[in-house]
PDB file of C-alpha atoms in Angstrom:
ATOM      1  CA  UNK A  13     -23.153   2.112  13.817  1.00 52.00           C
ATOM      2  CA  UNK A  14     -23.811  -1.327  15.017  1.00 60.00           C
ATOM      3  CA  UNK A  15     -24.452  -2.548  18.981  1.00 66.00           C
ATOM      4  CA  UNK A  16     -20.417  -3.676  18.773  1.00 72.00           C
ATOM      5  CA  UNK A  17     -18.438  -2.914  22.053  1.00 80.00           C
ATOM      6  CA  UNK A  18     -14.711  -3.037  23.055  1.00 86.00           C
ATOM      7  CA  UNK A  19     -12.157  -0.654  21.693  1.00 92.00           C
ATOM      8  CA  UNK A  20      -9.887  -1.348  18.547  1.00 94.00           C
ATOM      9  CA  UNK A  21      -7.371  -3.649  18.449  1.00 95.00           C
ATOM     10  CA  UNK A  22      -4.583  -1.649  16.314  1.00 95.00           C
ATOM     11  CA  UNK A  23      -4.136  -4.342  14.496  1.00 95.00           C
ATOM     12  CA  UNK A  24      -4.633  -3.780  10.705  1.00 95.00           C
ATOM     13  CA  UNK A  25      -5.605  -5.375   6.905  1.00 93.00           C
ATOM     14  CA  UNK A  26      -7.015  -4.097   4.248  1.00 92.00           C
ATOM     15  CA  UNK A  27     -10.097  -4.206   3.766  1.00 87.00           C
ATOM     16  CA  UNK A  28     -10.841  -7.255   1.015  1.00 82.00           C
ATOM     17  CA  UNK A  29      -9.618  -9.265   3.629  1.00 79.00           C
ATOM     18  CA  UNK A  30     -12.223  -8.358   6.103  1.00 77.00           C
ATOM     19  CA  UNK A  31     -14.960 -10.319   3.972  1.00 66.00           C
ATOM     20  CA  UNK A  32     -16.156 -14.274   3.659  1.00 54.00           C
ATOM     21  CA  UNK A  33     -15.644 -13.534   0.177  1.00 52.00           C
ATOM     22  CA  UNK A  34     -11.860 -13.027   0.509  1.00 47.00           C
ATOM     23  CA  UNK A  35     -10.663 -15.929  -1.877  1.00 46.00           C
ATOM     24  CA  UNK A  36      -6.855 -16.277  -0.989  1.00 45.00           C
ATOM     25  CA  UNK A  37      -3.765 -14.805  -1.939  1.00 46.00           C
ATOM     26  CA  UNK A  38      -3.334 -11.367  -3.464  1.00 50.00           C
ATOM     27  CA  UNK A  39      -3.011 -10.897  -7.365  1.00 49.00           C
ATOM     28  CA  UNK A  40      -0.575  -8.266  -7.012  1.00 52.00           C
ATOM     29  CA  UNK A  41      -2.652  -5.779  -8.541  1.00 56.00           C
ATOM     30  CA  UNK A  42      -4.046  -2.695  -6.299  1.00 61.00           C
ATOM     31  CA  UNK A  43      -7.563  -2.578  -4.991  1.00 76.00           C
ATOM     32  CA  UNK A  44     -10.143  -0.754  -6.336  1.00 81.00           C
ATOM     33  CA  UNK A  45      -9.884   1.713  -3.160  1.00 81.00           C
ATOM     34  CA  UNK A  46      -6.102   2.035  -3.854  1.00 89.00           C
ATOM     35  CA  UNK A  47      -5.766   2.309  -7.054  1.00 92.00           C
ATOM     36  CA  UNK A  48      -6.454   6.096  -7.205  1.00 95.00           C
ATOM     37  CA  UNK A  49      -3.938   6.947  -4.333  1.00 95.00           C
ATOM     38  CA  UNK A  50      -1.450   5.336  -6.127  1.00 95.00           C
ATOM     39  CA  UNK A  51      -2.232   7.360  -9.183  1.00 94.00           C
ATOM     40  CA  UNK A  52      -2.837  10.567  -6.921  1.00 96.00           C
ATOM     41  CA  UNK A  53       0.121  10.337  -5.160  1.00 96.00           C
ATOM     42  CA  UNK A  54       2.889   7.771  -6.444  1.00 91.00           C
ATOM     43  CA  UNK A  55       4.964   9.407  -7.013  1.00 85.00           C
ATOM     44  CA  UNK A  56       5.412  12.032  -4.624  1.00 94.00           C
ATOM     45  CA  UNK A  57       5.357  10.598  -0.845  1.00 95.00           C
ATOM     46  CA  UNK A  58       6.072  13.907   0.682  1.00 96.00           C
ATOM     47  CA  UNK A  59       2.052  15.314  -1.063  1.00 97.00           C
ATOM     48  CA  UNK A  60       0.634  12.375   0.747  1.00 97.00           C
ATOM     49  CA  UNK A  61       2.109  12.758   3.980  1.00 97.00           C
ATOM     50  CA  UNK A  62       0.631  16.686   3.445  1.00 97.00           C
ATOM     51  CA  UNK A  63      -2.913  15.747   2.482  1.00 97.00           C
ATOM     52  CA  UNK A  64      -3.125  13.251   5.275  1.00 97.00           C
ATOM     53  CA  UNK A  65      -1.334  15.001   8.169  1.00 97.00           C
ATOM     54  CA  UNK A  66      -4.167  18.242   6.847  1.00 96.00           C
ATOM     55  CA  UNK A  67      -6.742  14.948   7.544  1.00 96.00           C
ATOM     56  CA  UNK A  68      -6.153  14.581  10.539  1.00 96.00           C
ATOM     57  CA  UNK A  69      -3.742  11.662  10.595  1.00 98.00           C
ATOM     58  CA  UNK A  70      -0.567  11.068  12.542  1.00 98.00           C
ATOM     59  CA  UNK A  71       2.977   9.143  11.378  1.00 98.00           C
ATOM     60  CA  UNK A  72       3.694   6.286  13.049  1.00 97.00           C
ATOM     61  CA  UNK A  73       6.973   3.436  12.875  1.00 94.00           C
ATOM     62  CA  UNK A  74       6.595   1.693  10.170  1.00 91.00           C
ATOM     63  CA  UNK A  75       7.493  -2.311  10.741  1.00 88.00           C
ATOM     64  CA  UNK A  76       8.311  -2.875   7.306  1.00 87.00           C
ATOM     65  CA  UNK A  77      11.335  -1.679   5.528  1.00 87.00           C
ATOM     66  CA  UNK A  78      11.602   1.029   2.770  1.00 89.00           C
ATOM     67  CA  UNK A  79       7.826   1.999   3.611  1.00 93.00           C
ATOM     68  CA  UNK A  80       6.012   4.905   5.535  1.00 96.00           C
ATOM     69  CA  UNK A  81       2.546   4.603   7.538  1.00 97.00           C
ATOM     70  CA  UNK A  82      -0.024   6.969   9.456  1.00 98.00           C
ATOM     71  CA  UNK A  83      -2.596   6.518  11.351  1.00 98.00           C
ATOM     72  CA  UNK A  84      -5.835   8.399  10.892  1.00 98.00           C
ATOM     73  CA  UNK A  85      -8.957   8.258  13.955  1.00 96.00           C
ATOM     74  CA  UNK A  86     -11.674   8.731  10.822  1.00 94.00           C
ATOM     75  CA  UNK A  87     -14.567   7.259  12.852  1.00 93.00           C
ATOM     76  CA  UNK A  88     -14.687   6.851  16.897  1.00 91.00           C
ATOM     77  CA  UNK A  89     -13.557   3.198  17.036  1.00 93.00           C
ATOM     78  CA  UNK A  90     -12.610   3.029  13.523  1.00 95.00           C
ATOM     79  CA  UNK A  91      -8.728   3.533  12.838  1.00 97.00           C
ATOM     80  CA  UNK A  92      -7.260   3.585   9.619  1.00 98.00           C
ATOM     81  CA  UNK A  93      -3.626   2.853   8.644  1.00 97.00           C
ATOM     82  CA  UNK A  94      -2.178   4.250   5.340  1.00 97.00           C
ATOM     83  CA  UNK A  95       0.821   2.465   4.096  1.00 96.00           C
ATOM     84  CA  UNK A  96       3.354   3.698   1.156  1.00 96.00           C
ATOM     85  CA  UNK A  97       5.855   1.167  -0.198  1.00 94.00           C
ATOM     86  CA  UNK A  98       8.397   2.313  -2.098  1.00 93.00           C
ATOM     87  CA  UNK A  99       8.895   0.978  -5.953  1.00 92.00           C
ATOM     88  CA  UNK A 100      11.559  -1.470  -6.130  1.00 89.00           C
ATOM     89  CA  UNK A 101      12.892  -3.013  -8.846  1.00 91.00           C
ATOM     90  CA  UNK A 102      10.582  -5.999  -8.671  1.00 91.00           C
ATOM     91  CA  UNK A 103       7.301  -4.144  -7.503  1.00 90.00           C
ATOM     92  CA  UNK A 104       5.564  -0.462  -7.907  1.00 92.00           C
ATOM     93  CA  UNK A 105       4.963   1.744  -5.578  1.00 93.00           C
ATOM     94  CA  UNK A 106       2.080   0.408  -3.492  1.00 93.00           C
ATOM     95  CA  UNK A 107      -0.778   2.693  -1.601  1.00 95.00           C
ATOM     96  CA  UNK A 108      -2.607   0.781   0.844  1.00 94.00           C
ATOM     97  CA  UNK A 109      -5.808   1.700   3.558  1.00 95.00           C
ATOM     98  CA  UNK A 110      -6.405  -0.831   6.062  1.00 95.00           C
ATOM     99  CA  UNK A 111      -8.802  -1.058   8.848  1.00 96.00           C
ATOM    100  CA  UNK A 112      -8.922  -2.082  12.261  1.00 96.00           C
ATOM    101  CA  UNK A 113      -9.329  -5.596  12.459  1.00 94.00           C
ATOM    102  CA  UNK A 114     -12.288  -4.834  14.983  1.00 93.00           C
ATOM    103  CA  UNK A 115     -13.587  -2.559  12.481  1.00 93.00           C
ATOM    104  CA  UNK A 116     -16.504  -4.639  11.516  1.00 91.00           C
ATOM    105  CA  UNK A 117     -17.654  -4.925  14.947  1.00 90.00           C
ATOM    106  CA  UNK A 118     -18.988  -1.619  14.106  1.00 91.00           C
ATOM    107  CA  UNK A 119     -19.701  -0.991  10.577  1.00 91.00           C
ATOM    108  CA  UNK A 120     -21.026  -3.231   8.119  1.00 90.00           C
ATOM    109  CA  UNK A 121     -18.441  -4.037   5.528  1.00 89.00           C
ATOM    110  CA  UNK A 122     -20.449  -1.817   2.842  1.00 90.00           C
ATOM    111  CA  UNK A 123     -20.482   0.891   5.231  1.00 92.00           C
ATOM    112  CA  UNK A 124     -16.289   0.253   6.224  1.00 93.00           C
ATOM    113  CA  UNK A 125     -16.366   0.618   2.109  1.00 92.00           C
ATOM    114  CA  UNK A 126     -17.876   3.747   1.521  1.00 94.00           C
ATOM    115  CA  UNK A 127     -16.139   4.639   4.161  1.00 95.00           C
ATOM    116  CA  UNK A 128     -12.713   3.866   2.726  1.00 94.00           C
ATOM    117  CA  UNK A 129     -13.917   5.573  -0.603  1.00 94.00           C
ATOM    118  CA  UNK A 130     -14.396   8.679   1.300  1.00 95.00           C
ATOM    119  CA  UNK A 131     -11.534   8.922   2.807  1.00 96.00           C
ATOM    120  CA  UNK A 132      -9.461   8.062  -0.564  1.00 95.00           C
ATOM    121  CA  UNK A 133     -11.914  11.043  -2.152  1.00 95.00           C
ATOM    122  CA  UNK A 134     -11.117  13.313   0.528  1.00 95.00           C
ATOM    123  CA  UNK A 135      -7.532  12.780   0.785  1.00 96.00           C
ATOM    124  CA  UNK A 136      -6.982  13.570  -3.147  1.00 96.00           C
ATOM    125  CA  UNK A 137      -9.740  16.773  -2.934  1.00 95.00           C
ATOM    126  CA  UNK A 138      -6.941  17.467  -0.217  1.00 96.00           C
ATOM    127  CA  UNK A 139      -3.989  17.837  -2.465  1.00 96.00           C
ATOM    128  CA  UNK A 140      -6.248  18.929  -5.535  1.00 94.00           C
ATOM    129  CA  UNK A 141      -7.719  21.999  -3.354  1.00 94.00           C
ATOM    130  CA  UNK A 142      -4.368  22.530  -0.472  1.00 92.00           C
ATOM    131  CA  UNK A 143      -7.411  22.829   1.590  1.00 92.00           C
ATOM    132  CA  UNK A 144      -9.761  20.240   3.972  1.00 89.00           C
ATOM    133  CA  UNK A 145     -12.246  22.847   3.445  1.00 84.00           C
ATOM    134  CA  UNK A 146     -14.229  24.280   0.640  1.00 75.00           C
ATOM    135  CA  UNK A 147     -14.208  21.200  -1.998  1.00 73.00           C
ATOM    136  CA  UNK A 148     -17.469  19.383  -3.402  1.00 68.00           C
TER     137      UNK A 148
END
């Protein structure tokens, strides 16, 4: 954890966007995080929903139409938001974890990272297991 103060914002991106490196507008292709939600769970919504609520995390109103979103408390000070979009006939069904924007005031962005793989590792041990409890 890092000396940062103040409480989070609730205002969320993903995470690529969180970095100097971030060089502009999105290639349409799922990050390297995502990727393996979207293959996890793509197809069924109501599995994800399961494995996250198990988690921990909480539904919330989703702002955007034909999509779903919870909110997961994974670190104090760190929330996460996990958005499902729903495949249209233009796009694919799209997975996404973003952070906090405040988030970095508190982790470094290899530690928010790790962090994200974890919690992409943990949710599919979730629905491979039925269980937050007794996976490697």
């Amino acid at each position: 954890m890092s000396q940062g103060t103040g409480n989070p914002l609730y205002s969320f991106r993903p995470l690529f966007r969180m970095t100097t490196f971030f060089s502009g507008g999105d290639t349409g292709k799922a990050s390297m995080m995502d990727a393996p939600l979207i293959k996890a769970f793509g197809n069924n919504i109501n599995q994800l929903e399961e494995c996250i609520i198990k988690l921990g995390g909480k539904p919330e109103i989703s702002s955007e139409p034909h999509s779903r979103c919870w909110l997961l408390e994974v670190l104090p000070k760190i929330p996460v938001m996990i958005i499902f979009r729903e495949a249209d006939e233009d796009f694919p069904v799209e997975i996404q974890t973003q952070f906090d924007e405040s988030a970095p005031e508190f982790l470094e962005f290899e530690c928010l990272a790790f962090l994200c793989g974890c919690l992409v590792r943990a949710l599919i041990k979730t629905a491979e297991y039925g269980t937050v409890d007794g996976w490697e």
